[in-house]
mmCIF file of C-alpha atoms in Angstrom:
data_model
loop_
_atom_site.group_PDB
_atom_site.id
_atom_site.type_symbol
_atom_site.label_atom_id
_atom_site.label_comp_id
_atom_site.label_asym_id
_atom_site.label_seq_id
_atom_site.Cartn_x
_atom_site.Cartn_y
_atom_site.Cartn_z
ATOM 1 C CA MET U 1 0.206 0.216 0.360
ATOM 2 C CA PRO U 2 2.107 2.965 -1.405
ATOM 3 C CA ALA U 3 1.124 6.636 -0.094
ATOM 4 C CA PRO U 4 -2.535 7.766 -1.203
ATOM 5 C CA ALA U 5 -2.726 9.354 -4.644
ATOM 6 C CA TRP U 6 -3.951 12.596 -3.286
ATOM 7 C CA SER U 7 -1.519 13.119 -0.101
ATOM 8 C CA ASP U 8 1.092 15.691 -0.242
ATOM 9 C CA GLY U 9 4.463 14.658 -0.751
ATOM 10 C CA PRO U 10 6.769 11.924 0.407
ATOM 11 C CA LEU U 11 5.095 9.405 3.245
ATOM 12 C CA PRO U 12 6.406 10.815 6.376
ATOM 13 C CA PRO U 13 7.670 7.724 8.646
ATOM 14 C CA LEU U 14 5.479 6.499 11.568
ATOM 15 C CA PRO U 15 6.089 8.745 14.953
ATOM 16 C CA ALA U 16 8.340 6.514 17.222
ATOM 17 C CA ASP U 17 5.390 6.812 19.977
ATOM 18 C CA LEU U 18 3.433 5.148 17.626
ATOM 19 C CA ARG U 19 5.490 2.447 16.551
ATOM 20 C CA GLU U 20 6.005 1.570 20.270
ATOM 21 C CA ARG U 21 2.252 1.216 20.604
ATOM 22 C CA VAL U 22 2.350 -1.228 17.966
ATOM 23 C CA GLU U 23 5.305 -3.000 18.931
ATOM 24 C CA ALA U 24 3.590 -3.682 22.282
ATOM 25 C CA LEU U 25 0.377 -4.603 20.788
ATOM 26 C CA LEU U 26 1.903 -7.482 19.142
ATOM 27 C CA VAL U 27 3.868 -8.860 22.424
ATOM 28 C CA PRO U 28 2.089 -12.589 23.095
ATOM 29 C CA ARG U 29 0.195 -11.811 26.515
ATOM 30 C CA PRO U 30 -0.150 -14.112 29.343
ATOM 31 C CA GLY U 31 -1.512 -17.738 28.361
ATOM 32 C CA GLU U 32 -1.272 -17.002 24.496
ATOM 33 C CA GLY U 33 1.885 -19.030 24.389
ATOM 34 C CA PRO U 34 4.672 -18.286 21.460
ATOM 35 C CA ALA U 35 4.046 -17.395 18.060
ATOM 36 C CA LEU U 36 4.487 -20.252 15.862
ATOM 37 C CA PRO U 37 6.355 -19.648 12.573
ATOM 38 C CA ASP U 38 3.092 -21.035 10.445
ATOM 39 C CA ARG U 39 0.513 -19.535 12.783
ATOM 40 C CA PRO U 40 1.708 -16.272 14.814
ATOM 41 C CA VAL U 41 -0.390 -14.063 17.397
ATOM 42 C CA ARG U 42 -2.637 -12.182 15.080
ATOM 43 C CA ARG U 43 -3.463 -8.812 16.043
ATOM 44 C CA LEU U 44 -5.747 -6.320 14.346
ATOM 45 C CA LEU U 45 -5.309 -2.358 14.569
ATOM 46 C CA GLY U 46 -8.006 -0.160 13.590
ATOM 47 C CA VAL U 47 -7.722 3.072 12.269
ATOM 48 C CA ALA U 48 -10.820 5.474 12.196
ATOM 49 C CA GLY U 49 -11.822 8.800 11.573
ATOM 50 C CA PRO U 50 -13.958 10.854 9.305
ATOM 51 C CA PRO U 51 -13.336 11.232 5.567
ATOM 52 C CA GLY U 52 -10.453 12.759 4.364
ATOM 53 C CA ALA U 53 -8.533 12.909 7.886
ATOM 54 C CA GLY U 54 -5.635 11.013 7.067
ATOM 55 C CA LYS U 55 -6.982 7.153 7.959
ATOM 56 C CA SER U 56 -5.168 5.809 4.572
ATOM 57 C CA THR U 57 -2.050 7.405 5.213
ATOM 58 C CA LEU U 58 -1.496 6.460 8.450
ATOM 59 C CA ALA U 59 -2.340 2.897 7.562
ATOM 60 C CA ALA U 60 0.837 3.518 5.027
ATOM 61 C CA GLN U 61 2.778 4.576 7.722
ATOM 62 C CA VAL U 62 2.054 1.488 9.535
ATOM 63 C CA LEU U 63 2.901 -0.744 6.651
ATOM 64 C CA ALA U 64 6.262 1.118 5.733
ATOM 65 C CA ALA U 65 6.996 0.342 9.266
ATOM 66 C CA PHE U 66 6.694 -3.006 9.860
ATOM 67 C CA GLY U 67 6.774 -4.219 6.391
ATOM 68 C CA ASP U 68 6.237 -7.898 5.466
ATOM 69 C CA ARG U 69 4.748 -7.967 9.615
ATOM 70 C CA CYS U 70 2.097 -5.993 8.345
ATOM 71 C CA VAL U 71 -0.757 -6.285 5.757
ATOM 72 C CA VAL U 72 -3.910 -3.060 5.521
ATOM 73 C CA VAL U 73 -7.115 -4.153 5.033
ATOM 74 C CA PRO U 74 -9.463 -0.806 4.245
ATOM 75 C CA MET U 75 -12.794 -1.099 4.982
ATOM 76 C CA ASP U 76 -13.845 1.114 2.020
ATOM 77 C CA GLY U 77 -13.384 -2.983 0.325
ATOM 78 C CA PHE U 78 -16.916 -3.303 1.010
ATOM 79 C CA HIS U 79 -18.292 -0.025 -0.452
ATOM 80 C CA LEU U 80 -21.805 -1.252 -2.315
ATOM 81 C CA ALA U 81 -21.074 -1.301 -6.150
ATOM 82 C CA GLN U 82 -22.134 1.553 -7.999
ATOM 83 C CA THR U 83 -25.018 -0.259 -10.103
ATOM 84 C CA GLU U 84 -26.302 -1.414 -6.345
ATOM 85 C CA LEU U 85 -26.368 2.273 -5.009
ATOM 86 C CA GLU U 86 -28.305 3.636 -8.164
ATOM 87 C CA ARG U 87 -30.915 0.487 -8.456
ATOM 88 C CA ILE U 88 -31.751 1.296 -4.341
ATOM 89 C CA GLY U 89 -31.351 5.128 -4.662
ATOM 90 C CA ARG U 90 -28.355 5.749 -2.643
ATOM 91 C CA ALA U 91 -25.757 6.979 -4.911
ATOM 92 C CA ASP U 92 -26.436 10.353 -3.973
ATOM 93 C CA ARG U 93 -24.731 9.855 -0.658
ATOM 94 C CA LYS U 94 -22.216 7.198 -1.297
ATOM 95 C CA GLY U 95 -20.150 6.820 1.470
ATOM 96 C CA ALA U 96 -23.112 6.714 4.297
ATOM 97 C CA PRO U 97 -23.075 3.617 6.507
ATOM 98 C CA ASP U 98 -25.697 2.182 4.913
ATOM 99 C CA THR U 99 -24.040 1.969 1.461
ATOM 100 C CA PHE U 100 -21.655 -0.280 2.977
ATOM 101 C CA ASP U 101 -21.643 -4.232 3.384
ATOM 102 C CA ALA U 102 -20.961 -4.151 7.022
ATOM 103 C CA ALA U 103 -22.032 -7.684 7.691
ATOM 104 C CA GLY U 104 -19.496 -8.856 5.014
ATOM 105 C CA TYR U 105 -16.673 -6.232 6.635
ATOM 106 C CA VAL U 106 -17.458 -7.808 10.071
ATOM 107 C CA ALA U 107 -17.271 -11.413 8.931
ATOM 108 C CA LEU U 108 -13.757 -10.977 6.870
ATOM 109 C CA LEU U 109 -12.714 -9.803 10.312
ATOM 110 C CA ARG U 110 -13.793 -12.546 12.124
ATOM 111 C CA ARG U 111 -11.823 -14.738 9.317
ATOM 112 C CA LEU U 112 -8.917 -12.765 9.869
ATOM 113 C CA ARG U 113 -9.070 -12.539 14.252
ATOM 114 C CA ASP U 114 -8.325 -16.476 13.773
ATOM 115 C CA PRO U 115 -6.578 -17.440 10.673
ATOM 116 C CA GLU U 116 -6.199 -20.943 9.733
ATOM 117 C CA PRO U 117 -2.862 -22.313 9.344
ATOM 118 C CA GLY U 118 -2.094 -22.666 5.561
ATOM 119 C CA GLU U 119 -4.970 -20.295 4.249
ATOM 120 C CA THR U 120 -4.678 -16.964 2.743
ATOM 121 C CA VAL U 121 -7.554 -14.973 3.859
ATOM 122 C CA TYR U 122 -8.277 -12.606 0.515
ATOM 123 C CA ALA U 123 -10.115 -8.756 1.122
ATOM 124 C CA PRO U 124 -11.461 -6.529 -1.381
ATOM 125 C CA GLU U 125 -10.269 -2.721 -2.011
ATOM 126 C CA TYR U 126 -12.456 -0.047 -3.241
ATOM 127 C CA ARG U 127 -10.756 1.545 -6.816
ATOM 128 C CA ARG U 128 -11.838 5.162 -6.956
ATOM 129 C CA ASP U 129 -11.174 5.309 -10.475
ATOM 130 C CA LEU U 130 -13.882 2.213 -11.069
ATOM 131 C CA ARG U 131 -15.889 3.770 -8.352
ATOM 132 C CA ASN U 132 -16.264 0.476 -7.272
ATOM 133 C CA GLY U 133 -14.954 -2.733 -5.182
ATOM 134 C CA VAL U 134 -12.341 -5.065 -6.335
ATOM 135 C CA ALA U 135 -12.778 -8.560 -4.871
ATOM 136 C CA GLY U 136 -10.062 -10.553 -3.553
ATOM 137 C CA ALA U 137 -7.337 -7.967 -3.990
ATOM 138 C CA VAL U 138 -5.733 -8.030 -1.045
ATOM 139 C CA ALA U 139 -4.108 -10.779 0.109
ATOM 140 C CA VAL U 140 -3.819 -11.759 3.664
ATOM 141 C CA PRO U 141 -1.374 -14.965 4.403
ATOM 142 C CA PRO U 142 -1.656 -16.915 8.030
ATOM 143 C CA THR U 143 1.688 -15.865 8.604
ATOM 144 C CA VAL U 144 1.264 -12.123 9.280
ATOM 145 C CA PRO U 145 0.999 -10.592 12.557
ATOM 146 C CA LEU U 146 -0.461 -7.074 12.040
ATOM 147 C CA VAL U 147 -3.607 -6.570 10.174
ATOM 148 C CA VAL U 148 -4.522 -2.541 9.883
ATOM 149 C CA THR U 149 -8.168 -1.949 9.099
ATOM 150 C CA GLU U 150 -8.988 1.405 8.096
ATOM 151 C CA GLY U 151 -12.187 3.326 7.569
ATOM 152 C CA ASN U 152 -15.075 5.731 8.579
ATOM 153 C CA TYR U 153 -17.190 3.559 10.612
ATOM 154 C CA LEU U 154 -14.698 1.482 12.700
ATOM 155 C CA LEU U 155 -16.524 2.264 16.082
ATOM 156 C CA LEU U 156 -19.806 3.060 15.032
ATOM 157 C CA ASP U 157 -22.245 1.264 16.888
ATOM 158 C CA GLU U 158 -24.957 1.306 14.389
ATOM 159 C CA HIS U 159 -26.155 -0.193 10.815
ATOM 160 C CA GLY U 160 -24.208 -3.223 11.247
ATOM 161 C CA PHE U 161 -21.132 -1.855 12.426
ATOM 162 C CA GLY U 162 -21.482 -2.739 16.039
ATOM 163 C CA PRO U 163 -18.961 -5.848 16.144
ATOM 164 C CA VAL U 164 -16.317 -4.459 14.770
ATOM 165 C CA ARG U 165 -14.884 -2.677 17.573
ATOM 166 C CA ASP U 166 -14.938 -5.684 19.763
ATOM 167 C CA LEU U 167 -13.026 -7.639 16.918
ATOM 168 C CA LEU U 168 -9.976 -4.917 17.118
ATOM 169 C CA ASP U 169 -7.267 -5.599 19.621
ATOM 170 C CA ALA U 170 -7.079 -1.387 19.271
ATOM 171 C CA CYS U 171 -8.622 1.105 17.361
ATOM 172 C CA TRP U 172 -7.262 4.611 16.748
ATOM 173 C CA PHE U 173 -8.916 8.052 15.750
ATOM 174 C CA VAL U 174 -7.146 10.118 13.282
ATOM 175 C CA ASP U 175 -7.846 13.700 13.959
ATOM 176 C CA LEU U 176 -7.290 16.683 11.839
ATOM 177 C CA PRO U 177 -8.539 20.450 11.546
ATOM 178 C CA GLU U 178 -11.944 20.935 9.602
ATOM 179 C CA GLU U 179 -10.249 23.363 7.353
ATOM 180 C CA VAL U 180 -7.238 21.267 6.463
ATOM 181 C CA ARG U 181 -9.585 18.495 6.356
ATOM 182 C CA ALA U 182 -11.975 19.490 4.039
ATOM 183 C CA GLU U 183 -9.328 20.906 1.396
ATOM 184 C CA ARG U 184 -7.801 17.763 1.108
ATOM 185 C CA LEU U 185 -11.332 16.871 0.238
ATOM 186 C CA VAL U 186 -11.800 18.930 -2.658
ATOM 187 C CA ALA U 187 -8.290 18.214 -3.395
ATOM 188 C CA ARG U 188 -9.078 14.030 -3.526
ATOM 189 C CA HIS U 189 -12.568 14.512 -5.005
ATOM 190 C CA ARG U 190 -10.924 17.045 -8.117
ATOM 191 C CA LEU U 191 -8.193 14.236 -8.708
ATOM 192 C CA PHE U 192 -10.687 11.438 -9.455
ATOM 193 C CA GLY U 193 -12.918 13.345 -11.955
ATOM 194 C CA LYS U 194 -15.158 15.892 -10.185
ATOM 195 C CA THR U 195 -15.650 19.514 -11.111
ATOM 196 C CA ALA U 196 -14.120 22.003 -8.456
ATOM 197 C CA GLU U 197 -18.048 23.112 -8.097
ATOM 198 C CA ALA U 198 -19.083 19.412 -7.768
ATOM 199 C CA ALA U 199 -16.277 18.592 -5.451
ATOM 200 C CA ALA U 200 -17.101 21.644 -3.019
ATOM 201 C CA ALA U 201 -20.658 20.401 -2.862
ATOM 202 C CA TRP U 202 -19.875 16.660 -1.966
ATOM 203 C CA THR U 203 -17.402 17.831 0.782
ATOM 204 C CA ARG U 204 -20.156 20.043 1.895
ATOM 205 C CA GLY U 205 -22.901 17.610 1.736
ATOM 206 C CA PRO U 206 -22.541 13.876 2.197
ATOM 207 C CA ASP U 207 -18.845 14.084 3.303
ATOM 208 C CA GLN U 208 -19.608 16.337 6.248
ATOM 209 C CA ARG U 209 -23.094 14.353 7.181
ATOM 210 C CA ASN U 210 -20.709 11.285 7.427
ATOM 211 C CA ALA U 211 -17.848 13.645 9.354
ATOM 212 C CA ASP U 212 -20.522 14.957 11.731
ATOM 213 C CA LEU U 213 -21.796 11.148 12.545
ATOM 214 C CA VAL U 214 -17.969 9.421 12.834
ATOM 215 C CA ALA U 215 -17.466 12.487 15.151
ATOM 216 C CA THR U 216 -19.685 11.041 17.513
ATOM 217 C CA THR U 217 -17.898 7.644 17.690
ATOM 218 C CA ARG U 218 -14.175 9.612 18.614
ATOM 219 C CA ALA U 219 -14.633 8.652 22.542
ATOM 220 C CA ARG U 220 -14.671 5.000 21.834
ATOM 221 C CA ALA U 221 -11.135 5.076 20.350
ATOM 222 C CA ASP U 222 -7.923 3.745 22.379
ATOM 223 C CA LEU U 223 -5.869 6.554 21.276
ATOM 224 C CA VAL U 224 -6.656 10.005 19.308
ATOM 225 C CA VAL U 225 -3.823 10.698 16.805
ATOM 226 C CA ASP U 226 -3.382 14.457 15.799
ATOM 227 C CA LEU U 227 -1.948 14.599 12.168
ATOM 228 C CA PRO U 228 -0.309 17.461 10.748
#
């Protein structure tokens, strides 16, 4: 997972205090026993936050820091297909909680929590250029000890996302000043084809409504990460 296409400049390194938190997360707990080569202790780290706050960037920083010990599985892979959103009349608010397959995401997290020896789990990823998810795009081998999953609704207790929090060993909430977050969202929307007017309208409309909802989940996080 490289730096997101809409990020500014090269990916900065993961801050030392966050790296220490991840290292501590990977230490076996009393009673777990030692990690085995073919079945290490598996931890799930969530990265939550509103649209445009920097979740993908932080996940990419963790991946860069931990290399082949880590795989990133974005929640966005569970977007309902654009054709389905149009069929059910939700395309004009794509990104809202009920525009995702929350049950499918929960089922994947349960598989990732308890990997079968020798079994690779495949997860979908969202392709903004296609406006759709792509099945089987992210491979999670059973030997990987850390799975980072990032998305807006990891801490939401509604719309089918309620089980997610208990499936995560830790969850961080990414915060960013509102004006900076809005600027980055507009730039992202323009990068993927929206006009300046449409990008600003979507940022003020559906994105902001989703951000307001996500903000109510902040207190459920283990850590709030303030990004520059």
